[in-house]
C-alpha cells in the first residue's frame, strides 16, 4: 500500500514538473555533447600538433647549427617579433609585402566580418585609436546589423516560405505540415548548393593552395559565423584583381548570412520543431488563472484608491448601510 502511494506520488511529481525534467535533460545532453567534441578533437588533432612541434624543433636546431654566429636568444627575439606582427596580419615574407591589410577593400572586408560577428582574426587594429573605434563601431553596428537582418529576413520569408506553403496547401489541399517539411527540405538543398557547393568549387579554383574540402570548410565556417581565420581568401601574393575579389567575398558573406537565417527561420516555423521547443519551455499561466489574478489586483487597487481618496477629502470611509427589515417577511430570500 505504501509502495503504491509512493509510486503514485513520484509519478504525479514527474508529471507536474515535466518541462523542468526535460530542461535538465537538455542541459545534461549539451554538456555531454561538449565533452564528446573535446574528446574527439583532442584525439584527432593532438598527434598532428606533436608532429608539428617536433618538425619545428628540428628545423630550429638545424638552422642554429648552420649559423653558429647567431645565438638562440637573438633568434627567439626575432621569431617572437615576427609572430606578433603576423598576429596582426603583417608578414615579413617578400612575397607578402605587396598586400596591404588596411586599404579600402580590405577594410570593407574587415568591417563586414566585425558587424556579422564572423571575426576571422587574421587582421586586427594596430593602434589604440583603431581599437577604441572598433569597440564603438561594434556596439552600434552589431545591433544595427541584427535589425537589418531581421527586417530583410522577415520580408523574404513572406515570399519564399509563407506564401508558397499556403498556395500549395489551398491549391491542392495537401496537409500544411507536410508541405512545410517538403518546402524546408527543398529550400535547404537549394541553399547548400548555391552557397556551399558552388562557391567551394569557385574558391578551390581561385585559391592555389585550397582543395574542395578546404573551400567547403571555409564556406561553412564563414556562413555559420564561427570564423576561425585559418582560411581567408584573397591573401595570396599573386592574387589577381584582389580589390574586386575582396568586394565579391564581402557581398557573398552578407547574402549567405541572410540565406542561412531564412533557412533557419523556415525550419523553426515547422510545427514539429515548435512542439519540440515547447517541451523545454516553462508552462504559461492558464487564461482562467491570469483573469482571476487580474480581477483580484484590480479589486485591490480600486479599494485602496477609494480609501485614499476618502482620507484625502477628510471623510471616513464607510461601508454601505444594510436595510433594516421591519419583519422577517420583508426578506426577499424568505419570500
Coordinates of C-alpha atoms in Angstrom, one line a residue, residues 54-319:
X54 CA 59.0 18.1 -33.5
X55 CA 59.5 19.4 -37.0
X56 CA 59.8 23.0 -35.8
X57 CA 62.4 21.9 -33.2
X58 CA 64.4 20.0 -35.8
X59 CA 64.4 23.0 -38.2
X60 CA 65.4 25.4 -35.5
X61 CA 68.2 23.2 -34.3
X62 CA 69.5 22.7 -37.9
X63 CA 69.3 26.5 -38.5
X64 CA 71.4 27.2 -35.4
X65 CA 73.9 24.6 -36.4
X66 CA 74.3 26.1 -39.8
X67 CA 74.6 29.7 -38.4
X68 CA 76.8 29.4 -35.4
X69 CA 77.2 33.2 -35.2
X70 CA 73.6 33.6 -34.3
X71 CA 72.6 32.9 -30.7
X72 CA 69.4 31.1 -29.8
X73 CA 68.3 34.2 -27.7
X74 CA 68.6 36.5 -30.7
X75 CA 66.7 34.0 -32.9
X76 CA 63.9 33.7 -30.3
X77 CA 63.5 37.5 -30.1
X78 CA 63.3 37.8 -33.9
X79 CA 60.8 35.0 -34.2
X80 CA 58.7 36.5 -31.4
X81 CA 58.6 39.8 -33.2
X82 CA 57.7 38.2 -36.5
X83 CA 54.9 36.1 -34.9
X84 CA 53.5 39.2 -33.1
X85 CA 53.4 41.0 -36.4
X86 CA 51.8 38.0 -38.1
X87 CA 49.0 38.0 -35.5
X88 CA 48.1 41.5 -36.7
X89 CA 48.1 40.4 -40.3
X90 CA 51.6 41.8 -41.2
X91 CA 54.0 39.4 -42.7
X92 CA 57.8 39.8 -43.3
X93 CA 57.9 37.5 -46.3
X94 CA 58.9 39.0 -49.6
X95 CA 56.0 37.6 -51.4
X96 CA 53.5 39.0 -48.9
X97 CA 54.9 42.5 -48.6
X98 CA 52.8 43.9 -51.6
X99 CA 49.4 43.2 -49.9
X100 CA 48.1 45.8 -47.5
X101 CA 45.7 44.9 -44.8
X102 CA 44.1 48.4 -44.5
X103 CA 43.4 49.6 -48.0
X104 CA 39.7 50.3 -48.6
X105 CA 38.6 46.9 -49.9
X106 CA 40.4 45.1 -47.1
X107 CA 39.0 47.5 -44.5
X108 CA 35.5 46.9 -46.0
X109 CA 36.0 43.2 -45.7
X110 CA 37.1 43.6 -42.1
X111 CA 34.1 45.8 -41.3
X112 CA 31.7 43.1 -42.7
X113 CA 33.4 40.4 -40.5
X114 CA 33.1 42.6 -37.4
X115 CA 29.4 43.5 -38.0
X116 CA 28.5 39.9 -38.8
X117 CA 30.4 38.7 -35.8
X118 CA 32.4 36.3 -38.0
X119 CA 35.8 37.8 -37.0
X120 CA 38.4 35.8 -38.8
X121 CA 41.2 37.3 -36.6
X122 CA 43.7 37.4 -39.5
X123 CA 43.6 41.2 -39.3
X124 CA 43.2 43.4 -36.1
X125 CA 43.6 47.1 -35.3
X126 CA 47.2 48.1 -34.5
X127 CA 46.7 51.5 -32.9
X128 CA 44.8 52.4 -29.7
X129 CA 42.6 54.7 -31.8
X130 CA 41.7 51.8 -34.1
X131 CA 40.9 49.6 -31.1
X132 CA 38.7 52.2 -29.5
X133 CA 36.9 52.9 -32.7
X134 CA 36.3 49.2 -33.2
X135 CA 34.6 48.9 -29.8
X136 CA 32.3 51.9 -30.5
X137 CA 31.7 50.8 -34.1
X138 CA 30.7 47.3 -33.0
X139 CA 28.5 48.5 -30.1
X140 CA 26.4 50.4 -32.6
X141 CA 26.9 48.3 -35.7
X142 CA 26.0 44.8 -34.3
X143 CA 22.5 45.8 -33.1
X144 CA 22.1 47.7 -36.3
X145 CA 23.1 44.6 -38.3
X146 CA 20.6 42.4 -36.3
X147 CA 17.9 44.9 -37.0
X148 CA 18.8 45.0 -40.7
X149 CA 18.9 41.2 -41.0
X150 CA 15.7 40.7 -39.1
X151 CA 13.9 43.1 -41.4
X152 CA 15.3 41.6 -44.5
X153 CA 14.6 38.0 -43.4
X154 CA 11.0 38.9 -42.4
X155 CA 10.3 40.3 -45.9
X156 CA 12.0 37.4 -47.7
X157 CA 10.1 34.8 -45.6
X158 CA 6.8 36.1 -46.9
X159 CA 7.7 35.4 -50.5
X160 CA 10.0 32.4 -50.0
X161 CA 8.1 30.4 -47.4
X162 CA 4.7 31.5 -46.2
X163 CA 3.0 32.3 -49.4
X164 CA 4.3 29.2 -51.3
X165 CA 3.3 26.9 -48.5
X166 CA -0.2 28.5 -48.2
X167 CA -0.7 28.4 -52.0
X168 CA 0.2 24.7 -52.3
X169 CA -2.0 23.9 -49.3
X170 CA -5.0 25.7 -50.7
X171 CA -4.4 24.8 -54.3
X172 CA -4.0 21.0 -53.9
X173 CA -5.5 20.5 -50.5
X174 CA -2.3 18.9 -49.1
X175 CA -1.5 18.8 -45.4
X176 CA 0.1 22.1 -44.4
X177 CA 2.7 20.4 -42.1
X178 CA 3.7 18.0 -44.9
X179 CA 4.0 20.9 -47.4
X180 CA 6.1 22.9 -44.9
X181 CA 8.5 20.0 -44.4
X182 CA 9.0 19.3 -48.1
X183 CA 9.4 23.1 -48.8
X184 CA 12.0 23.4 -46.0
X185 CA 14.0 20.5 -47.3
X186 CA 14.0 21.8 -50.9
X187 CA 15.0 25.3 -49.6
X188 CA 17.8 23.9 -47.6
X189 CA 19.1 21.8 -50.5
X190 CA 19.0 24.9 -52.8
X191 CA 20.8 27.0 -50.2
X192 CA 23.5 24.4 -49.7
X193 CA 24.0 24.1 -53.5
X194 CA 24.2 27.8 -54.2
X195 CA 26.1 29.0 -51.1
X196 CA 28.3 26.0 -50.2
X197 CA 28.9 23.6 -53.1
X198 CA 29.2 26.1 -56.0
X199 CA 31.2 28.7 -54.0
X200 CA 33.5 25.9 -52.7
X201 CA 34.2 24.9 -56.3
X202 CA 34.9 28.5 -57.2
X203 CA 37.3 29.1 -54.3
X204 CA 39.2 25.9 -55.0
X205 CA 39.8 27.1 -58.5
X206 CA 40.8 30.7 -57.5
X207 CA 42.9 29.8 -54.4
X208 CA 46.0 27.9 -55.4
X209 CA 46.5 26.0 -52.1
X210 CA 42.9 25.2 -51.4
X211 CA 41.2 21.9 -52.3
X212 CA 37.5 21.4 -52.4
X213 CA 37.2 20.2 -48.8
X214 CA 39.2 23.3 -47.5
X215 CA 37.0 25.6 -49.6
X216 CA 33.8 24.0 -48.4
X217 CA 35.2 24.2 -44.8
X218 CA 35.8 28.0 -45.3
X219 CA 32.2 28.5 -46.6
X220 CA 30.7 26.7 -43.6
X221 CA 32.9 28.3 -41.0
X222 CA 32.1 31.7 -42.5
X223 CA 28.4 31.5 -43.0
X224 CA 27.9 29.9 -39.6
X225 CA 29.8 33.0 -38.2
X226 CA 32.4 30.8 -36.5
X227 CA 35.2 32.5 -38.3
X228 CA 38.3 30.6 -37.2
X229 CA 40.5 32.6 -39.6
X230 CA 42.7 29.7 -40.6
X231 CA 41.5 30.1 -44.2
X232 CA 41.0 33.6 -45.6
X233 CA 40.6 34.2 -49.3
X234 CA 42.4 36.8 -51.3
X235 CA 45.6 36.8 -49.2
X236 CA 47.9 35.2 -51.8
X237 CA 50.7 37.3 -53.0
X238 CA 49.9 36.8 -56.7
X239 CA 46.1 37.2 -56.3
X240 CA 44.7 38.9 -59.4
X241 CA 42.1 41.6 -59.1
X242 CA 42.5 41.4 -55.3
X243 CA 40.3 44.5 -54.6
X244 CA 37.4 43.3 -56.7
X245 CA 37.8 39.8 -55.2
X246 CA 37.6 41.2 -51.7
X247 CA 34.4 43.1 -52.5
X248 CA 32.9 40.0 -54.0
X249 CA 33.7 38.0 -50.9
X250 CA 32.1 40.7 -48.7
X251 CA 28.9 40.5 -50.8
X252 CA 28.9 36.7 -50.7
X253 CA 29.2 36.7 -46.9
X254 CA 26.3 39.1 -46.4
X255 CA 24.0 37.3 -48.9
X256 CA 25.0 33.9 -47.5
X257 CA 24.2 35.0 -43.9
X258 CA 20.8 36.2 -45.0
X259 CA 20.0 33.0 -46.8
X260 CA 21.2 30.9 -43.7
X261 CA 18.8 32.9 -41.5
X262 CA 16.0 32.4 -43.9
X263 CA 16.6 28.6 -43.9
X264 CA 16.8 28.5 -40.1
X265 CA 13.6 30.6 -39.7
X266 CA 11.8 28.3 -42.2
X267 CA 12.8 25.2 -40.1
X268 CA 11.8 27.0 -36.9
X269 CA 8.3 27.6 -38.2
X270 CA 7.8 23.8 -38.7
X271 CA 5.0 22.5 -36.4
X272 CA 7.1 19.6 -35.3
X273 CA 10.0 21.8 -34.1
X274 CA 7.6 24.1 -32.4
X275 CA 6.3 21.2 -30.4
X276 CA 9.8 20.0 -29.6
X277 CA 10.8 23.5 -28.3
X278 CA 7.7 23.7 -26.1
X279 CA 8.9 20.6 -24.2
X280 CA 11.7 22.6 -22.7
X281 CA 9.8 25.9 -22.0
X282 CA 8.1 26.9 -18.8
X283 CA 4.4 26.5 -18.9
X284 CA 2.3 29.6 -19.4
X285 CA -0.4 30.6 -16.9
X286 CA -3.8 29.4 -17.8
X287 CA -6.2 32.1 -19.0
X288 CA -8.6 31.5 -16.1
X289 CA -5.8 31.9 -13.5
X290 CA -4.5 35.0 -15.3
X291 CA -8.0 36.5 -15.4
X292 CA -8.6 35.8 -11.7
X293 CA -5.2 37.4 -10.8
X294 CA -6.1 40.5 -12.8
X295 CA -9.5 40.8 -11.3
X296 CA -8.1 40.4 -7.8
X297 CA -5.4 43.1 -8.5
X298 CA -8.0 45.4 -10.0
X299 CA -10.3 45.0 -7.0
X300 CA -7.4 45.6 -4.5
X301 CA -6.3 48.7 -6.4
X302 CA -9.8 50.1 -6.6
X303 CA -10.4 49.6 -2.8
X304 CA -7.1 51.2 -1.9
X305 CA -7.7 54.1 -4.3
X306 CA -11.2 54.8 -2.9
X307 CA -9.9 54.8 0.7
X308 CA -7.1 57.1 -0.2
X309 CA -9.5 59.5 -1.8
X310 CA -11.8 59.4 1.2
X311 CA -8.9 60.2 3.6
X312 CA -7.7 62.9 1.4
X313 CA -11.1 64.6 1.4
X314 CA -11.3 64.4 5.2
X315 CA -14.0 61.7 5.1
X316 CA -14.1 58.4 6.9
X317 CA -14.7 55.5 4.6
X318 CA -17.9 53.7 5.5
X319 CA -19.5 50.6 4.3

